[in-house]
PDB file of C-alpha atoms in Angstrom:
ATOM      1  CA  GLN A  95      19.306  14.099   0.474  1.00  0.00           C
ATOM      2  CA  VAL A  96      17.223  11.023   1.200  1.00  0.00           C
ATOM      3  CA  GLN A  97      19.205   7.824   1.660  1.00  0.00           C
ATOM      4  CA  LEU A  98      17.750   4.312   1.772  1.00  0.00           C
ATOM      5  CA  GLN A  99      19.546   1.106   2.682  1.00  0.00           C
ATOM      6  CA  GLU A 100      18.212  -2.430   2.465  1.00  0.00           C
ATOM      7  CA  SER A 101      19.308  -5.076   4.947  1.00  0.00           C
ATOM      8  CA  GLY A 102      18.499  -8.705   5.588  1.00  0.00           C
ATOM      9  CA  PRO A 103      19.568 -12.268   4.837  1.00  0.00           C
ATOM     10  CA  GLY A 104      21.037 -12.912   1.416  1.00  0.00           C
ATOM     11  CA  LEU A 105      19.971 -16.551   1.426  1.00  0.00           C
ATOM     12  CA  VAL A 106      16.520 -17.911   2.250  1.00  0.00           C
ATOM     13  CA  LYS A 107      15.361 -21.528   2.076  1.00  0.00           C
ATOM     14  CA  PRO A 108      12.390 -22.511  -0.081  1.00  0.00           C
ATOM     15  CA  SER A 109       9.028 -22.308   1.730  1.00  0.00           C
ATOM     16  CA  GLU A 110      10.448 -19.936   4.347  1.00  0.00           C
ATOM     17  CA  THR A 111       9.767 -16.211   4.791  1.00  0.00           C
ATOM     18  CA  LEU A 112      11.964 -13.528   3.242  1.00  0.00           C
ATOM     19  CA  SER A 113      12.393 -10.535   5.562  1.00  0.00           C
ATOM     20  CA  LEU A 114      14.067  -7.286   4.589  1.00  0.00           C
ATOM     21  CA  THR A 115      14.337  -3.894   6.255  1.00  0.00           C
ATOM     22  CA  CYS A 116      14.854  -0.530   4.632  1.00  0.00           C
ATOM     23  CA  THR A 117      16.477   2.125   6.811  1.00  0.00           C
ATOM     24  CA  VAL A 118      15.799   5.682   5.707  1.00  0.00           C
ATOM     25  CA  SER A 119      18.309   8.409   6.569  1.00  0.00           C
ATOM     26  CA  ASP A 120      18.037  12.196   6.508  1.00  0.00           C
ATOM     27  CA  PHE A 121      14.296  12.120   5.886  1.00  0.00           C
ATOM     28  CA  PRO A 122      11.426  11.114   8.180  1.00  0.00           C
ATOM     29  CA  VAL A 123       9.240   8.206   7.040  1.00  0.00           C
ATOM     30  CA  THR A 124       6.379  10.128   8.657  1.00  0.00           C
ATOM     31  CA  SER A 125       6.470  12.612   5.780  1.00  0.00           C
ATOM     32  CA  PRO A 126       3.586  12.360   3.246  1.00  0.00           C
ATOM     33  CA  TYR A 127       5.269   9.897   0.917  1.00  0.00           C
ATOM     34  CA  TYR A 128       4.912   6.250   0.006  1.00  0.00           C
ATOM     35  CA  TRP A 129       7.710   3.800   0.735  1.00  0.00           C
ATOM     36  CA  GLY A 130       7.896   0.914  -1.675  1.00  0.00           C
ATOM     37  CA  TRP A 131       9.591  -2.347  -2.528  1.00  0.00           C
ATOM     38  CA  ILE A 132      10.614  -3.301  -6.065  1.00  0.00           C
ATOM     39  CA  ARG A 133      12.496  -6.400  -7.162  1.00  0.00           C
ATOM     40  CA  GLN A 134      14.519  -7.425 -10.184  1.00  0.00           C
ATOM     41  CA  PRO A 135      15.316 -11.084 -10.948  1.00  0.00           C
ATOM     42  CA  PRO A 136      18.806 -11.561 -12.387  1.00  0.00           C
ATOM     43  CA  GLY A 137      18.906 -10.308 -15.963  1.00  0.00           C
ATOM     44  CA  LYS A 138      15.225  -9.329 -15.961  1.00  0.00           C
ATOM     45  CA  GLY A 139      13.025  -6.280 -15.514  1.00  0.00           C
ATOM     46  CA  LEU A 140      11.538  -4.429 -12.560  1.00  0.00           C
ATOM     47  CA  GLU A 141       8.512  -5.623 -10.586  1.00  0.00           C
ATOM     48  CA  TRP A 142       6.731  -3.474  -8.020  1.00  0.00           C
ATOM     49  CA  LEU A 143       5.858  -5.502  -4.927  1.00  0.00           C
ATOM     50  CA  GLY A 144       4.023  -3.062  -2.723  1.00  0.00           C
ATOM     51  CA  SER A 145       4.071   0.296  -0.957  1.00  0.00           C
ATOM     52  CA  ILE A 146       3.191   1.686   2.438  1.00  0.00           C
ATOM     53  CA  TYR A 147       2.094   5.226   3.273  1.00  0.00           C
ATOM     54  CA  GLU A 148       3.286   7.088   6.343  1.00  0.00           C
ATOM     55  CA  SER A 149      -0.120   6.430   7.890  1.00  0.00           C
ATOM     56  CA  GLY A 150       0.438   2.698   7.571  1.00  0.00           C
ATOM     57  CA  SER A 151      -1.968   2.083   4.705  1.00  0.00           C
ATOM     58  CA  THR A 152      -0.663  -0.366   2.130  1.00  0.00           C
ATOM     59  CA  ASN A 153      -1.013  -1.338  -1.518  1.00  0.00           C
ATOM     60  CA  TYR A 154       0.236  -4.685  -2.751  1.00  0.00           C
ATOM     61  CA  ASN A 155       0.810  -6.284  -6.108  1.00  0.00           C
ATOM     62  CA  PRO A 156      -2.125  -8.685  -6.597  1.00  0.00           C
ATOM     63  CA  SER A 157       0.302 -11.322  -7.874  1.00  0.00           C
ATOM     64  CA  LEU A 158       1.754 -11.477  -4.351  1.00  0.00           C
ATOM     65  CA  GLN A 159      -1.304 -10.456  -2.337  1.00  0.00           C
ATOM     66  CA  SER A 160      -1.492 -13.580  -0.194  1.00  0.00           C
ATOM     67  CA  ARG A 161       2.237 -13.734   0.574  1.00  0.00           C
ATOM     68  CA  ILE A 162       3.330 -10.138   1.143  1.00  0.00           C
ATOM     69  CA  SER A 163       3.280  -7.831   4.117  1.00  0.00           C
ATOM     70  CA  ILE A 164       4.852  -4.363   4.448  1.00  0.00           C
ATOM     71  CA  SER A 165       5.102  -2.526   7.737  1.00  0.00           C
ATOM     72  CA  ILE A 166       6.525   0.768   8.915  1.00  0.00           C
ATOM     73  CA  ASP A 167       8.418   1.574  12.128  1.00  0.00           C
ATOM     74  CA  THR A 168       8.409   5.319  12.631  1.00  0.00           C
ATOM     75  CA  SER A 169      10.507   5.104  15.801  1.00  0.00           C
ATOM     76  CA  ARG A 170      13.379   3.548  13.864  1.00  0.00           C
ATOM     77  CA  ASN A 171      12.660   5.389  10.586  1.00  0.00           C
ATOM     78  CA  GLN A 172      12.402   2.065   8.798  1.00  0.00           C
ATOM     79  CA  PHE A 173       9.972   0.041   6.786  1.00  0.00           C
ATOM     80  CA  ALA A 174      10.020  -3.688   6.219  1.00  0.00           C
ATOM     81  CA  LEU A 175       9.045  -6.379   3.734  1.00  0.00           C
ATOM     82  CA  LYS A 176       7.962  -9.910   4.509  1.00  0.00           C
ATOM     83  CA  LEU A 177       7.343 -12.397   1.716  1.00  0.00           C
ATOM     84  CA  SER A 178       6.204 -15.836   2.772  1.00  0.00           C
ATOM     85  CA  SER A 179       6.429 -19.272   1.144  1.00  0.00           C
ATOM     86  CA  VAL A 180       9.295 -18.279  -1.125  1.00  0.00           C
ATOM     87  CA  THR A 181      10.461 -20.309  -4.105  1.00  0.00           C
ATOM     88  CA  ALA A 182      13.380 -20.005  -6.495  1.00  0.00           C
ATOM     89  CA  ALA A 183      11.249 -17.590  -8.540  1.00  0.00           C
ATOM     90  CA  ASP A 184      11.593 -15.066  -5.706  1.00  0.00           C
ATOM     91  CA  THR A 185      15.363 -14.885  -6.208  1.00  0.00           C
ATOM     92  CA  ALA A 186      16.060 -11.263  -7.110  1.00  0.00           C
ATOM     93  CA  VAL A 187      17.691  -7.992  -6.179  1.00  0.00           C
ATOM     94  CA  TYR A 188      15.256  -6.269  -3.832  1.00  0.00           C
ATOM     95  CA  TYR A 189      15.131  -2.479  -3.795  1.00  0.00           C
ATOM     96  CA  CYS A 190      13.402  -0.097  -1.455  1.00  0.00           C
ATOM     97  CA  ALA A 191      12.418   3.322  -2.752  1.00  0.00           C
ATOM     98  CA  ARG A 192      10.384   6.443  -2.042  1.00  0.00           C
ATOM     99  CA  HIS A 193       7.537   7.759  -4.154  1.00  0.00           C
ATOM    100  CA  GLU A 194       4.898  10.455  -3.968  1.00  0.00           C
ATOM    101  CA  PRO A 195       1.251   9.399  -3.676  1.00  0.00           C
ATOM    102  CA  SER A 196       1.016   9.898  -7.427  1.00  0.00           C
ATOM    103  CA  GLY A 197       4.516   9.870  -8.690  1.00  0.00           C
ATOM    104  CA  GLY A 198       7.631   8.000  -9.648  1.00  0.00           C
ATOM    105  CA  PHE A 199      10.288   6.465  -7.437  1.00  0.00           C
ATOM    106  CA  ASP A 200      12.715   9.303  -6.857  1.00  0.00           C
ATOM    107  CA  PHE A 201      15.110   7.829  -4.299  1.00  0.00           C
ATOM    108  CA  TRP A 202      16.282   4.192  -4.246  1.00  0.00           C
ATOM    109  CA  GLY A 203      18.408   1.989  -2.075  1.00  0.00           C
ATOM    110  CA  GLN A 204      21.378   0.227  -3.637  1.00  0.00           C
ATOM    111  CA  GLY A 205      19.517  -3.077  -3.618  1.00  0.00           C
ATOM    112  CA  THR A 206      20.209  -6.392  -1.945  1.00  0.00           C
ATOM    113  CA  LEU A 207      20.390  -9.767  -3.649  1.00  0.00           C
ATOM    114  CA  VAL A 208      18.244 -12.438  -2.051  1.00  0.00           C
ATOM    115  CA  THR A 209      18.748 -15.991  -3.243  1.00  0.00           C
ATOM    116  CA  VAL A 210      16.185 -18.689  -2.494  1.00  0.00           C
ATOM    117  CA  SER A 211      17.945 -22.013  -2.280  1.00  0.00           C
ATOM    118  CA  SER A 212      18.266 -24.961   0.041  1.00  0.00           C
TER     119      SER A 212
ATOM    120  CA  ALA B 272      -3.429  -4.163 -14.281  1.00  0.00           C
ATOM    121  CA  ILE B 273      -2.168  -1.589 -16.777  1.00  0.00           C
ATOM    122  CA  GLN B 274       0.389  -3.110 -19.111  1.00  0.00           C
ATOM    123  CA  LEU B 275       3.266  -1.068 -20.508  1.00  0.00           C
ATOM    124  CA  THR B 276       4.975  -2.198 -23.708  1.00  0.00           C
ATOM    125  CA  GLN B 277       8.291  -0.648 -24.680  1.00  0.00           C
ATOM    126  CA  SER B 278       9.772  -0.647 -28.136  1.00  0.00           C
ATOM    127  CA  PRO B 279      12.278  -1.489 -29.254  1.00  0.00           C
ATOM    128  CA  SER B 280      13.488  -4.048 -26.708  1.00  0.00           C
ATOM    129  CA  SER B 281      17.050  -3.241 -27.704  1.00  0.00           C
ATOM    130  CA  LEU B 282      18.706  -0.575 -29.752  1.00  0.00           C
ATOM    131  CA  SER B 283      22.209  -0.010 -31.085  1.00  0.00           C
ATOM    132  CA  ALA B 284      23.345   3.557 -31.640  1.00  0.00           C
ATOM    133  CA  SER B 285      26.456   5.716 -31.804  1.00  0.00           C
ATOM    134  CA  VAL B 286      27.656   8.633 -29.715  1.00  0.00           C
ATOM    135  CA  GLY B 287      25.963  11.755 -30.997  1.00  0.00           C
ATOM    136  CA  ASP B 288      22.914   9.954 -32.375  1.00  0.00           C
ATOM    137  CA  ARG B 289      19.343  10.931 -31.568  1.00  0.00           C
ATOM    138  CA  VAL B 290      17.310   8.025 -30.228  1.00  0.00           C
ATOM    139  CA  THR B 291      13.679   7.565 -29.306  1.00  0.00           C
ATOM    140  CA  ILE B 292      12.143   4.868 -27.116  1.00  0.00           C
ATOM    141  CA  THR B 293       8.401   4.305 -27.101  1.00  0.00           C
ATOM    142  CA  CYS B 294       6.185   3.157 -24.235  1.00  0.00           C
ATOM    143  CA  ARG B 295       2.580   2.167 -24.912  1.00  0.00           C
ATOM    144  CA  ALA B 296       0.013   1.742 -22.156  1.00  0.00           C
ATOM    145  CA  SER B 297      -2.858  -0.730 -22.358  1.00  0.00           C
ATOM    146  CA  GLN B 298      -5.284   2.008 -21.239  1.00  0.00           C
ATOM    147  CA  ASP B 299      -5.390   5.772 -20.818  1.00  0.00           C
ATOM    148  CA  ILE B 300      -3.010   6.865 -18.059  1.00  0.00           C
ATOM    149  CA  SER B 301      -3.116  10.613 -18.828  1.00  0.00           C
ATOM    150  CA  THR B 302       0.462  11.747 -18.113  1.00  0.00           C
ATOM    151  CA  ALA B 303       1.074   9.522 -15.101  1.00  0.00           C
ATOM    152  CA  LEU B 304       4.309   8.109 -16.488  1.00  0.00           C
ATOM    153  CA  ALA B 305       7.919   8.091 -15.344  1.00  0.00           C
ATOM    154  CA  TRP B 306      11.163   7.082 -17.044  1.00  0.00           C
ATOM    155  CA  TYR B 307      14.255   5.523 -15.486  1.00  0.00           C
ATOM    156  CA  GLN B 308      17.802   4.749 -16.562  1.00  0.00           C
ATOM    157  CA  GLN B 309      19.569   1.711 -15.129  1.00  0.00           C
ATOM    158  CA  LYS B 310      23.196   0.724 -15.470  1.00  0.00           C
ATOM    159  CA  PRO B 311      24.540  -2.721 -14.510  1.00  0.00           C
ATOM    160  CA  GLY B 312      24.871  -3.224 -10.775  1.00  0.00           C
ATOM    161  CA  GLN B 313      23.073   0.041  -9.965  1.00  0.00           C
ATOM    162  CA  PRO B 314      19.531   0.942  -8.938  1.00  0.00           C
ATOM    163  CA  PRO B 315      17.358   2.728 -11.491  1.00  0.00           C
ATOM    164  CA  LYS B 316      17.855   6.464 -11.782  1.00  0.00           C
ATOM    165  CA  PHE B 317      14.738   8.656 -11.909  1.00  0.00           C
ATOM    166  CA  LEU B 318      14.808  10.715 -15.120  1.00  0.00           C
ATOM    167  CA  ILE B 319      11.361  12.039 -15.986  1.00  0.00           C
ATOM    168  CA  TYR B 320       7.967  12.245 -14.294  1.00  0.00           C
ATOM    169  CA  ASP B 321       4.509  13.329 -15.402  1.00  0.00           C
ATOM    170  CA  ALA B 322       5.573  12.114 -18.854  1.00  0.00           C
ATOM    171  CA  SER B 323       7.649  15.183 -19.686  1.00  0.00           C
ATOM    172  CA  THR B 324       9.088  16.846 -16.564  1.00  0.00           C
ATOM    173  CA  LEU B 325      12.809  16.384 -16.144  1.00  0.00           C
ATOM    174  CA  GLU B 326      13.970  15.453 -12.667  1.00  0.00           C
ATOM    175  CA  SER B 327      16.470  17.900 -11.199  1.00  0.00           C
ATOM    176  CA  GLY B 328      20.007  17.274 -12.435  1.00  0.00           C
ATOM    177  CA  VAL B 329      19.032  15.246 -15.501  1.00  0.00           C
ATOM    178  CA  PRO B 330      20.753  16.548 -18.656  1.00  0.00           C
ATOM    179  CA  SER B 331      18.614  18.516 -21.076  1.00  0.00           C
ATOM    180  CA  THR B 332      19.538  16.040 -23.813  1.00  0.00           C
ATOM    181  CA  PHE B 333      16.769  13.892 -22.306  1.00  0.00           C
ATOM    182  CA  SER B 334      13.152  14.700 -23.015  1.00  0.00           C
ATOM    183  CA  GLY B 335       9.819  12.968 -22.634  1.00  0.00           C
ATOM    184  CA  SER B 336       6.508  13.444 -24.331  1.00  0.00           C
ATOM    185  CA  GLY B 337       3.122  11.870 -24.769  1.00  0.00           C
ATOM    186  CA  SER B 338      -0.179  11.336 -23.042  1.00  0.00           C
ATOM    187  CA  ALA B 339      -2.996   8.824 -22.776  1.00  0.00           C
ATOM    188  CA  THR B 340      -1.506   5.603 -24.169  1.00  0.00           C
ATOM    189  CA  GLU B 341       1.602   6.595 -26.119  1.00  0.00           C
ATOM    190  CA  PHE B 342       4.786   8.047 -24.717  1.00  0.00           C
ATOM    191  CA  THR B 343       8.329   8.634 -25.893  1.00  0.00           C
ATOM    192  CA  LEU B 344      11.718   9.159 -24.308  1.00  0.00           C
ATOM    193  CA  THR B 345      14.160  10.959 -26.577  1.00  0.00           C
ATOM    194  CA  ILE B 346      17.886  11.444 -26.125  1.00  0.00           C
ATOM    195  CA  SER B 347      18.867  14.208 -28.512  1.00  0.00           C
ATOM    196  CA  SER B 348      22.594  13.499 -28.673  1.00  0.00           C
ATOM    197  CA  LEU B 349      23.859  10.277 -27.128  1.00  0.00           C
ATOM    198  CA  GLN B 350      26.757  10.536 -24.718  1.00  0.00           C
ATOM    199  CA  PRO B 351      28.928   7.560 -23.678  1.00  0.00           C
ATOM    200  CA  GLU B 352      27.303   7.531 -20.232  1.00  0.00           C
ATOM    201  CA  ASP B 353      23.810   7.176 -21.729  1.00  0.00           C
ATOM    202  CA  PHE B 354      24.293   3.566 -22.766  1.00  0.00           C
ATOM    203  CA  ALA B 355      22.079   1.729 -20.315  1.00  0.00           C
ATOM    204  CA  THR B 356      18.663   0.115 -19.975  1.00  0.00           C
ATOM    205  CA  TYR B 357      15.612   2.375 -19.856  1.00  0.00           C
ATOM    206  CA  TYR B 358      12.269   1.626 -18.207  1.00  0.00           C
ATOM    207  CA  CYS B 359       8.921   3.380 -18.219  1.00  0.00           C
ATOM    208  CA  GLN B 360       6.561   3.115 -15.238  1.00  0.00           C
ATOM    209  CA  GLN B 361       2.936   4.127 -14.753  1.00  0.00           C
ATOM    210  CA  PHE B 362       1.523   5.542 -11.548  1.00  0.00           C
ATOM    211  CA  LYS B 363      -2.028   6.160 -12.740  1.00  0.00           C
ATOM    212  CA  SER B 364      -3.381   3.259 -10.737  1.00  0.00           C
ATOM    213  CA  TYR B 365      -2.329   0.326  -8.615  1.00  0.00           C
ATOM    214  CA  PRO B 366      -0.698  -2.033  -9.207  1.00  0.00           C
ATOM    215  CA  ILE B 367       2.215   0.126 -10.275  1.00  0.00           C
ATOM    216  CA  THR B 368       3.702  -1.411 -13.408  1.00  0.00           C
ATOM    217  CA  PHE B 369       6.916  -1.075 -15.399  1.00  0.00           C
ATOM    218  CA  GLY B 370       7.677  -1.624 -19.042  1.00  0.00           C
ATOM    219  CA  GLN B 371       9.937  -4.541 -19.873  1.00  0.00           C
ATOM    220  CA  GLY B 372      12.908  -2.295 -20.578  1.00  0.00           C
ATOM    221  CA  THR B 373      14.870  -1.077 -23.601  1.00  0.00           C
ATOM    222  CA  ARG B 374      18.565  -1.867 -23.734  1.00  0.00           C
ATOM    223  CA  LEU B 375      20.568   0.864 -25.447  1.00  0.00           C
ATOM    224  CA  GLU B 376      23.912  -0.414 -26.706  1.00  0.00           C
ATOM    225  CA  ILE B 377      26.878   1.141 -28.419  1.00  0.00           C
ATOM    226  CA  LYS B 378      27.056   0.444 -32.146  1.00  0.00           C
TER     227      LYS B 378
END
């Protein structure tokens, strides 16, 4: 059973960089799957941010293209999200999840709320 | 980007009812569509992929159908635990996109 867990600061100041890590348990991130980030502003819908393949190749949402970076650390079985120049509009629950190269998100973390505020 | 439009945005129904939620894609996505159920305070739960294939462990009261630009999620007999918000998601091409959600409430 694949388990994912997000971790990182729950409060980030405007204009700073949001950094989150997703630790994957009981399944190697080197397997042929994508590892993605999805967010959900309070009371709103789901937005895909980006995904990284086990090889390190990435796909990003064009709406965030200039601000987002996703990396993978195979030695720690983790992948990470960095989102720069945050504003209040980036306040959301951030989820990490697994998906097949052409498939839905089958395993999700519990999510972590990140608030952007001074 | 491929846009997904769900209808209705909200729906009231009773236990035992049959309900259908529609998801329309702005272009042909073949059957590259998934459905999720989300309850408050929880991550989405993966229900259906490839438009009509039930994920393991999902009750058979759930079914999906459709192709190209029109898709449906049907719950044949609503159970109390089915009241939640439902999302469709396309994986035909990047960027991956979700529908805006359909909130299913108890009448």
